[in-house]
Coordinates of C-alpha atoms in Angstrom, one line a residue:
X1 CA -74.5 -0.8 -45.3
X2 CA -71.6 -3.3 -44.8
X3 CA -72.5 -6.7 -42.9
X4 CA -70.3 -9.5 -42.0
X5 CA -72.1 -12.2 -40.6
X6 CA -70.1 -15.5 -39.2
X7 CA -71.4 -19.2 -38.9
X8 CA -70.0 -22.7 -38.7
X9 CA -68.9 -22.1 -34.8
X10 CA -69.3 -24.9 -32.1
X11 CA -68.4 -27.7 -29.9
X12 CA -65.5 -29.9 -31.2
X13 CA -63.1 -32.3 -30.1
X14 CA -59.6 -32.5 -30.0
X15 CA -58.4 -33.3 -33.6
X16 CA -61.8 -32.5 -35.2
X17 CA -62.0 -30.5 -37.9
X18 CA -64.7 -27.0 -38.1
X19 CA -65.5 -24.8 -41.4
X20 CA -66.4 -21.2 -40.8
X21 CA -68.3 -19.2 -43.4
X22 CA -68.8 -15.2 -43.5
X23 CA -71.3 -13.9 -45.5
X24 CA -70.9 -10.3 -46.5
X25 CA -72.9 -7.8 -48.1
X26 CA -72.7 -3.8 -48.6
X27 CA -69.0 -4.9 -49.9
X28 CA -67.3 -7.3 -52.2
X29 CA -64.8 -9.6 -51.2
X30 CA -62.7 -9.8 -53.9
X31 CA -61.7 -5.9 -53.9
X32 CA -61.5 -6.2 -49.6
X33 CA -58.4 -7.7 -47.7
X34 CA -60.4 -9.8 -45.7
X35 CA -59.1 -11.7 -42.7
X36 CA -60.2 -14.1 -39.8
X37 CA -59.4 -13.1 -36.3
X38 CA -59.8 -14.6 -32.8
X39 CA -59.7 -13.9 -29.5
X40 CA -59.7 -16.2 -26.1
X41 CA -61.6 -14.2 -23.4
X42 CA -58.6 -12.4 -21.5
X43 CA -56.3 -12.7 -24.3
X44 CA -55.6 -10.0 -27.0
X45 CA -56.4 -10.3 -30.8
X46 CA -54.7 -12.8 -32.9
X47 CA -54.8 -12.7 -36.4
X48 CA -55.4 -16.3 -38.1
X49 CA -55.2 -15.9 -41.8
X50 CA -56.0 -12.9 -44.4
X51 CA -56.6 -13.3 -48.0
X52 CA -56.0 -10.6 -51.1
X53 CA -56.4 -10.7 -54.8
X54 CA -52.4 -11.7 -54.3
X55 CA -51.9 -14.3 -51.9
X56 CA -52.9 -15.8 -48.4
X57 CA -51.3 -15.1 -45.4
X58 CA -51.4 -16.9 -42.1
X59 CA -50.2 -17.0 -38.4
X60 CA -47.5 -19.6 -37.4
X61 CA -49.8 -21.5 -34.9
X62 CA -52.1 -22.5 -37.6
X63 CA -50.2 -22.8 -41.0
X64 CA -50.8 -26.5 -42.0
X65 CA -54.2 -27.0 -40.2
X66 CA -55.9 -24.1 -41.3
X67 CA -57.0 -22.8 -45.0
X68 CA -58.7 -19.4 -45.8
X69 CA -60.4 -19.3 -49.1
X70 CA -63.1 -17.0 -50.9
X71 CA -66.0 -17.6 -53.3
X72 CA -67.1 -14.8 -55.7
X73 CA -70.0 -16.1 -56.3
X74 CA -71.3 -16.3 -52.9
X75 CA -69.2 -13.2 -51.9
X76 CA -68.3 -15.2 -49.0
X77 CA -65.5 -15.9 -47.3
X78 CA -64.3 -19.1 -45.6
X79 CA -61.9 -21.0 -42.6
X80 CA -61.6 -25.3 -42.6
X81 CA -59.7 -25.3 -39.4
X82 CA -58.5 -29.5 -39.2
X83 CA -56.8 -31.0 -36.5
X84 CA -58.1 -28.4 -33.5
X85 CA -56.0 -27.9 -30.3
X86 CA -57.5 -26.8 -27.2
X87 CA -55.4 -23.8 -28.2
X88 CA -57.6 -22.9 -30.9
X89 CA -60.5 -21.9 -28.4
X90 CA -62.0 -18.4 -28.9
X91 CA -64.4 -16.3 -30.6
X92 CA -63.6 -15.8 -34.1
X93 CA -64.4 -12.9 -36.4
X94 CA -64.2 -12.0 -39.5
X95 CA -62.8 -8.7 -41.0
X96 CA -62.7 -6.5 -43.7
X97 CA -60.0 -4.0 -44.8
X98 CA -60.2 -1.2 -47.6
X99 CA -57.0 -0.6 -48.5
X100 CA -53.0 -2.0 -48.5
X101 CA -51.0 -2.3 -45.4
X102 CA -50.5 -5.2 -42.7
X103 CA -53.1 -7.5 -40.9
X104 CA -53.5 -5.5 -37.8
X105 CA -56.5 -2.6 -38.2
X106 CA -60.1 -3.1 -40.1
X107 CA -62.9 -1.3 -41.4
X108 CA -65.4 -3.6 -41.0
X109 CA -66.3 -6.5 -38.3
X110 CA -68.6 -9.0 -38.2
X111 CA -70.6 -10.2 -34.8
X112 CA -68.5 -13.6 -34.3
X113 CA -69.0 -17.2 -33.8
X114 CA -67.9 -19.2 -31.0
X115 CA -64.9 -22.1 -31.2
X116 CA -64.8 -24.6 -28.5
X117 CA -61.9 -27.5 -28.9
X118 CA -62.7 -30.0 -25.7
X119 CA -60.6 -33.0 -25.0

């Protein structure tokens, strides 16, 4: 079966920098568009950055800080988040979708891993 599992989460400061990693298995990465969401308790889902075969794709608030990238090898994928804003506080997760189309519905979801940004 499919499994995404997310690590790298925790407690940073303002301005620090966090890597996130997701592990998959049951599917490969490369043939997946495979994204990293968030979402702030009371807040709705934000997209945060996708990666295809093609290109990589990200939301305005984090263009410049944030980089999504993918290793075969591993079949993992990955999110350096630098400079973190309190903003930037949520739950991340990371998604898989089979198929073309935007960056709003997925197939697959992993369990999450928690982003604090303190001050």
């Amino acid at each position: 079966q499919v499994q995404l599992v997310e690590s790298g989460g925790g407690l940073v400061q303002v301005g620090g920098s966090l890597r996130l990693s997701c592990a998959a298995s049951g599917l490969a990465v490369s043939r997946y568009m495979m994204a990293w969401v968030r979402r702030a308790p009371g807040n709705e889902r934000e997209f945060v950055a996708g990666i295809t075969v093609h290109d990589k794709y990200y939301s305005e608030s984090v263009k410049g800080r944030f980089t999504i990238s993918i290793d075969n090898a591993k079949n993992s994928v990955y999110l350096q988040m630098n400079s973190l804003k309190p903003e930037d506080t949520a739950a991340y997760y990371c998604a898989a979708k089979d198929g073309g189309g935007g960056w709003t519905e997925y197939d697959y979801w992993g369990q999450g891993t928690q982003v604090t940004v303190s001050s």
